[in-house]
PDB file of C-alpha atoms in Angstrom:
ATOM      1  CA  MET A   1      -0.303  -0.309  -0.270  1.00 77.00           C
ATOM      2  CA  ARG A   2       2.896   2.589   1.052  1.00 79.00           C
ATOM      3  CA  ALA A   3       4.288   1.461  -2.260  1.00 81.00           C
ATOM      4  CA  ILE A   4       1.365   2.999  -4.752  1.00 84.00           C
ATOM      5  CA  LEU A   5       1.009   5.997  -2.299  1.00 77.00           C
ATOM      6  CA  LEU A   6       4.829   6.887  -3.434  1.00 73.00           C
ATOM      7  CA  ILE A   7       4.516   5.628  -6.782  1.00 81.00           C
ATOM      8  CA  GLY A   8       1.822   8.038  -6.722  1.00 75.00           C
ATOM      9  CA  LEU A   9       3.025  10.786  -5.698  1.00 71.00           C
ATOM     10  CA  LEU A  10       6.232  10.901  -7.409  1.00 68.00           C
ATOM     11  CA  ILE A  11       3.793  10.702 -10.102  1.00 71.00           C
ATOM     12  CA  ILE A  12       1.811  13.423  -9.629  1.00 68.00           C
ATOM     13  CA  SER A  13       5.290  15.633  -8.549  1.00 61.00           C
ATOM     14  CA  ALA A  14       6.631  14.813 -12.372  1.00 59.00           C
ATOM     15  CA  SER A  15       3.867  16.346 -13.603  1.00 57.00           C
ATOM     16  CA  SER A  16       4.073  19.596 -11.904  1.00 59.00           C
ATOM     17  CA  LEU A  17       7.403  20.288 -13.792  1.00 62.00           C
ATOM     18  CA  ALA A  18       5.130  21.422 -16.722  1.00 67.00           C
ATOM     19  CA  THR A  19       7.129  23.393 -18.990  1.00 78.00           C
ATOM     20  CA  VAL A  20       5.496  26.887 -19.354  1.00 81.00           C
ATOM     21  CA  TYR A  21       4.891  28.991 -21.595  1.00 84.00           C
ATOM     22  CA  ARG A  22       5.204  32.916 -22.971  1.00 86.00           C
ATOM     23  CA  TRP A  23       3.581  34.537 -25.343  1.00 85.00           C
ATOM     24  CA  VAL A  24       2.587  37.989 -26.469  1.00 87.00           C
ATOM     25  CA  ASP A  25      -0.880  39.153 -27.933  1.00 86.00           C
ATOM     26  CA  GLU A  26      -1.865  41.343 -30.542  1.00 86.00           C
ATOM     27  CA  ASN A  27      -2.099  44.444 -27.870  1.00 88.00           C
ATOM     28  CA  GLY A  28       1.070  44.055 -26.861  1.00 84.00           C
ATOM     29  CA  LYS A  29       0.552  42.489 -23.555  1.00 89.00           C
ATOM     30  CA  VAL A  30       2.734  39.948 -22.569  1.00 86.00           C
ATOM     31  CA  HIS A  31       0.874  36.086 -21.323  1.00 86.00           C
ATOM     32  CA  TYR A  32       2.172  32.830 -19.206  1.00 81.00           C
ATOM     33  CA  SER A  33       0.320  29.659 -19.354  1.00 83.00           C
ATOM     34  CA  ASP A  34       0.873  25.961 -18.736  1.00 81.00           C
ATOM     35  CA  GLU A  35      -0.394  25.505 -22.581  1.00 82.00           C
ATOM     36  CA  PRO A  36       0.946  26.084 -25.536  1.00 81.00           C
ATOM     37  CA  LYS A  37      -0.729  28.722 -27.931  1.00 82.00           C
ATOM     38  CA  ALA A  38       0.067  30.106 -31.390  1.00 78.00           C
ATOM     39  CA  ASN A  39       3.903  32.452 -31.396  1.00 81.00           C
ATOM     40  CA  ALA A  40       3.557  30.670 -28.199  1.00 84.00           C
ATOM     41  CA  GLU A  41       8.106  30.790 -26.683  1.00 84.00           C
ATOM     42  CA  ALA A  42       8.844  27.836 -24.175  1.00 81.00           C
ATOM     43  CA  VAL A  43       9.967  29.628 -20.867  1.00 77.00           C
ATOM     44  CA  ASP A  44      13.394  28.069 -19.108  1.00 73.00           C
ATOM     45  CA  LEU A  45      12.809  28.331 -16.079  1.00 66.00           C
ATOM     46  CA  ASN A  46      16.559  26.760 -14.743  1.00 63.00           C
ATOM     47  CA  GLN A  47      18.030  29.838 -14.877  1.00 56.00           C
ATOM     48  CA  ASN A  48      18.249  32.347 -11.653  1.00 60.00           C
ATOM     49  CA  THR A  49      14.895  33.584 -11.462  1.00 59.00           C
ATOM     50  CA  GLN A  50      15.534  35.264  -8.128  1.00 63.00           C
ATOM     51  CA  ASN A  51      15.281  38.984  -7.619  1.00 65.00           C
ATOM     52  CA  SER A  52      17.705  40.857  -7.135  1.00 68.00           C
ATOM     53  CA  MET A  53      18.698  44.024  -6.329  1.00 69.00           C
ATOM     54  CA  THR A  54      20.867  47.072  -5.273  1.00 73.00           C
ATOM     55  CA  ILE A  55      20.112  49.734  -2.569  1.00 74.00           C
ATOM     56  CA  ASN A  56      21.809  53.459  -3.704  1.00 74.00           C
ATOM     57  CA  THR A  57      23.044  54.692  -0.686  1.00 71.00           C
ATOM     58  CA  PRO A  58      23.837  58.578  -0.310  1.00 71.00           C
ATOM     59  CA  PRO A  59      27.385  59.106   0.667  1.00 68.00           C
ATOM     60  CA  GLN A  60      27.797  59.695   3.989  1.00 66.00           C
ATOM     61  CA  ALA A  61      28.982  63.231   5.078  1.00 60.00           C
ATOM     62  CA  SER A  62      32.845  62.674   7.441  1.00 60.00           C
ATOM     63  CA  VAL A  63      31.400  63.246  11.030  1.00 58.00           C
ATOM     64  CA  THR A  64      33.901  64.216  12.789  1.00 59.00           C
ATOM     65  CA  PRO A  65      34.129  62.501  16.551  1.00 57.00           C
ATOM     66  CA  LYS A  66      32.298  64.880  19.228  1.00 57.00           C
ATOM     67  CA  GLU A  67      35.476  65.742  21.152  1.00 56.00           C
ATOM     68  CA  THR A  68      33.965  64.845  24.671  1.00 56.00           C
ATOM     69  CA  THR A  69      34.818  66.983  27.494  1.00 64.00           C
ATOM     70  CA  GLN A  70      35.214  65.518  30.945  1.00 73.00           C
ATOM     71  CA  VAL A  71      32.670  67.384  33.006  1.00 78.00           C
ATOM     72  CA  SER A  72      34.461  67.712  36.322  1.00 86.00           C
ATOM     73  CA  TYR A  73      31.859  67.431  39.108  1.00 87.00           C
ATOM     74  CA  THR A  74      32.048  68.316  42.904  1.00 90.00           C
ATOM     75  CA  VAL A  75      30.356  66.508  45.869  1.00 92.00           C
ATOM     76  CA  THR A  76      30.019  68.566  48.798  1.00 92.00           C
ATOM     77  CA  ILE A  77      28.489  67.319  52.095  1.00 94.00           C
ATOM     78  CA  ILE A  78      26.949  70.580  53.868  1.00 93.00           C
ATOM     79  CA  SER A  79      25.411  69.735  56.727  1.00 93.00           C
ATOM     80  CA  PRO A  80      26.259  67.709  59.285  1.00 93.00           C
ATOM     81  CA  GLN A  81      28.861  69.226  59.712  1.00 93.00           C
ATOM     82  CA  GLU A  82      32.533  67.092  60.529  1.00 93.00           C
ATOM     83  CA  GLU A  83      32.693  65.414  63.649  1.00 92.00           C
ATOM     84  CA  ALA A  84      28.764  66.572  64.803  1.00 92.00           C
ATOM     85  CA  THR A  85      27.659  65.286  67.026  1.00 92.00           C
ATOM     86  CA  ILE A  86      23.407  64.241  66.374  1.00 91.00           C
ATOM     87  CA  ARG A  87      20.842  63.375  69.311  1.00 91.00           C
ATOM     88  CA  ASP A  88      18.340  61.881  68.089  1.00 90.00           C
ATOM     89  CA  ASN A  89      16.990  58.590  69.858  1.00 88.00           C
ATOM     90  CA  ASN A  90      14.978  57.412  66.539  1.00 89.00           C
ATOM     91  CA  GLY A  91      18.181  57.056  64.852  1.00 90.00           C
ATOM     92  CA  ASP A  92      17.056  60.062  61.772  1.00 92.00           C
ATOM     93  CA  ILE A  93      19.559  61.800  60.265  1.00 92.00           C
ATOM     94  CA  SER A  94      19.344  64.828  57.368  1.00 93.00           C
ATOM     95  CA  VAL A  95      22.367  65.061  55.463  1.00 94.00           C
ATOM     96  CA  ASP A  96      22.662  68.483  53.255  1.00 94.00           C
ATOM     97  CA  VAL A  97      24.829  68.098  49.873  1.00 94.00           C
ATOM     98  CA  SER A  98      25.224  70.335  47.414  1.00 92.00           C
ATOM     99  CA  VAL A  99      26.309  69.399  43.489  1.00 91.00           C
ATOM    100  CA  ALA A 100      28.136  71.852  40.937  1.00 89.00           C
ATOM    101  CA  PRO A 101      28.118  71.628  38.143  1.00 88.00           C
ATOM    102  CA  LYS A 102      24.316  70.955  37.840  1.00 87.00           C
ATOM    103  CA  LEU A 103      23.907  66.968  37.375  1.00 84.00           C
ATOM    104  CA  PRO A 104      23.185  65.489  33.881  1.00 82.00           C
ATOM    105  CA  LYS A 105      20.231  63.821  32.923  1.00 86.00           C
ATOM    106  CA  GLY A 106      19.982  60.478  33.792  1.00 87.00           C
ATOM    107  CA  ALA A 107      22.433  61.672  37.061  1.00 90.00           C
ATOM    108  CA  LYS A 108      21.329  59.927  40.683  1.00 92.00           C
ATOM    109  CA  MET A 109      22.951  60.381  43.903  1.00 92.00           C
ATOM    110  CA  ILE A 110      23.574  58.052  46.121  1.00 94.00           C
ATOM    111  CA  LEU A 111      24.290  58.430  50.403  1.00 93.00           C
ATOM    112  CA  LEU A 112      26.536  55.649  51.603  1.00 94.00           C
ATOM    113  CA  VAL A 113      26.248  55.337  55.469  1.00 94.00           C
ATOM    114  CA  ASP A 114      29.802  53.268  56.637  1.00 94.00           C
ATOM    115  CA  GLY A 115      30.395  52.615  52.913  1.00 92.00           C
ATOM    116  CA  VAL A 116      27.106  50.899  52.322  1.00 92.00           C
ATOM    117  CA  ALA A 117      23.926  52.244  50.251  1.00 91.00           C
ATOM    118  CA  ALA A 118      21.926  53.996  53.156  1.00 90.00           C
ATOM    119  CA  THR A 119      19.068  55.380  50.435  1.00 88.00           C
ATOM    120  CA  GLU A 120      17.931  54.744  47.176  1.00 90.00           C
ATOM    121  CA  PRO A 121      19.624  56.901  44.363  1.00 91.00           C
ATOM    122  CA  GLN A 122      17.593  60.084  43.663  1.00 91.00           C
ATOM    123  CA  THR A 123      18.302  63.364  42.238  1.00 91.00           C
ATOM    124  CA  SER A 124      17.089  65.474  45.586  1.00 91.00           C
ATOM    125  CA  THR A 125      19.728  66.982  47.329  1.00 91.00           C
ATOM    126  CA  THR A 126      18.666  66.240  50.824  1.00 94.00           C
ATOM    127  CA  PHE A 127      18.791  62.885  52.128  1.00 93.00           C
ATOM    128  CA  GLN A 128      16.327  61.713  55.090  1.00 93.00           C
ATOM    129  CA  LEU A 129      18.059  58.855  57.482  1.00 91.00           C
ATOM    130  CA  LYS A 130      16.323  56.810  59.487  1.00 91.00           C
ATOM    131  CA  GLY A 131      16.657  54.035  62.347  1.00 89.00           C
ATOM    132  CA  ILE A 132      20.633  54.763  62.378  1.00 90.00           C
ATOM    133  CA  PHE A 133      21.903  52.814  65.051  1.00 89.00           C
ATOM    134  CA  ARG A 134      23.963  55.681  67.694  1.00 88.00           C
ATOM    135  CA  GLY A 135      28.133  55.269  67.154  1.00 92.00           C
ATOM    136  CA  GLU A 136      30.471  56.981  64.687  1.00 94.00           C
ATOM    137  CA  HIS A 137      29.290  56.953  61.115  1.00 94.00           C
ATOM    138  CA  ASN A 138      31.288  57.775  58.204  1.00 95.00           C
ATOM    139  CA  ILE A 139      28.843  59.474  55.548  1.00 95.00           C
ATOM    140  CA  VAL A 140      30.368  59.678  51.786  1.00 95.00           C
ATOM    141  CA  VAL A 141      27.662  60.689  48.589  1.00 94.00           C
ATOM    142  CA  ASN A 142      28.042  59.742  44.835  1.00 93.00           C
ATOM    143  CA  VAL A 143      27.167  61.050  41.376  1.00 92.00           C
ATOM    144  CA  VAL A 144      26.092  57.915  39.712  1.00 91.00           C
ATOM    145  CA  ALA A 145      25.759  58.045  35.438  1.00 89.00           C
ATOM    146  CA  GLN A 146      22.718  55.523  34.150  1.00 87.00           C
ATOM    147  CA  SER A 147      25.283  53.501  32.978  1.00 87.00           C
ATOM    148  CA  GLY A 148      26.429  52.519  36.712  1.00 86.00           C
ATOM    149  CA  LYS A 149      29.849  54.593  36.359  1.00 89.00           C
ATOM    150  CA  VAL A 150      30.297  57.130  40.114  1.00 90.00           C
ATOM    151  CA  LEU A 151      31.080  60.419  38.450  1.00 89.00           C
ATOM    152  CA  ALA A 152      32.281  61.470  41.178  1.00 90.00           C
ATOM    153  CA  SER A 153      32.406  61.491  45.813  1.00 92.00           C
ATOM    154  CA  SER A 154      32.025  63.495  48.167  1.00 93.00           C
ATOM    155  CA  SER A 155      34.599  63.228  50.977  1.00 93.00           C
ATOM    156  CA  PRO A 156      34.138  60.938  53.971  1.00 94.00           C
ATOM    157  CA  ARG A 157      32.374  62.852  56.616  1.00 93.00           C
ATOM    158  CA  LYS A 158      32.867  61.685  60.547  1.00 95.00           C
ATOM    159  CA  VAL A 159      29.371  62.168  62.160  1.00 94.00           C
ATOM    160  CA  PHE A 160      28.553  60.955  65.492  1.00 94.00           C
ATOM    161  CA  LEU A 161      24.617  59.442  66.596  1.00 91.00           C
ATOM    162  CA  HIS A 162      23.797  60.209  70.085  1.00 90.00           C
ATOM    163  CA  GLN A 163      21.035  58.666  71.111  1.00 85.00           C
ATOM    164  CA  ALA A 164      19.483  58.771  75.490  1.00 83.00           C
ATOM    165  CA  SER A 165      19.674  55.429  77.400  1.00 72.00           C
ATOM    166  CA  VAL A 166      17.222  54.162  79.395  1.00 67.00           C
ATOM    167  CA  PHE A 167      20.603  52.001  81.848  1.00 69.00           C
ATOM    168  CA  GLY A 168      21.769  55.593  83.103  1.00 62.00           C
ATOM    169  CA  PRO A 169      23.420  55.603  86.288  1.00 62.00           C
ATOM    170  CA  ALA A 170      21.971  53.623  89.306  1.00 58.00           C
ATOM    171  CA  LYS A 171      20.137  56.258  91.721  1.00 61.00           C
ATOM    172  CA  LYS A 172      20.757  55.996  95.698  1.00 61.00           C
ATOM    173  CA  SER A 173      18.207  55.568  97.671  1.00 57.00           C
ATOM    174  CA  ARG A 174      17.558  56.809 100.694  1.00 56.00           C
TER     175      ARG A 174
END
């Protein structure tokens, strides 16, 4: 059964390779058909029938690369002052920063406390820290481009956070 089916498919595929005829009618219109007509000639389809196209591109003007001037940013922590003692039982610290010149588009600032990012990157020059533990801390602000490259850093600022303790000196009883 399979052999008969295979032979039938081969016969059908061989008959589909019919000759194509081309002729021009009395109005000058070109026609193609698989049936021969008067004044028709056989078209050889074994030729390369792929379309080829060339694209003419306009000449490109010589483009000189822009000189990338490296902008030097200055980041300064305005407050708190160096070695300031901040008294806050909740551990809240406000940090104000100055940046010159203006930040480029997409650049943000990150506040690092003891070398760890303490806030999300932001464009605001005021940082609000919450829940900082008492003791000595070093604060640094980095200006970071969208690519993650650090464009500038402030000098480290040492601050002390003081929190009142419930464990005060023992009171003498009378």
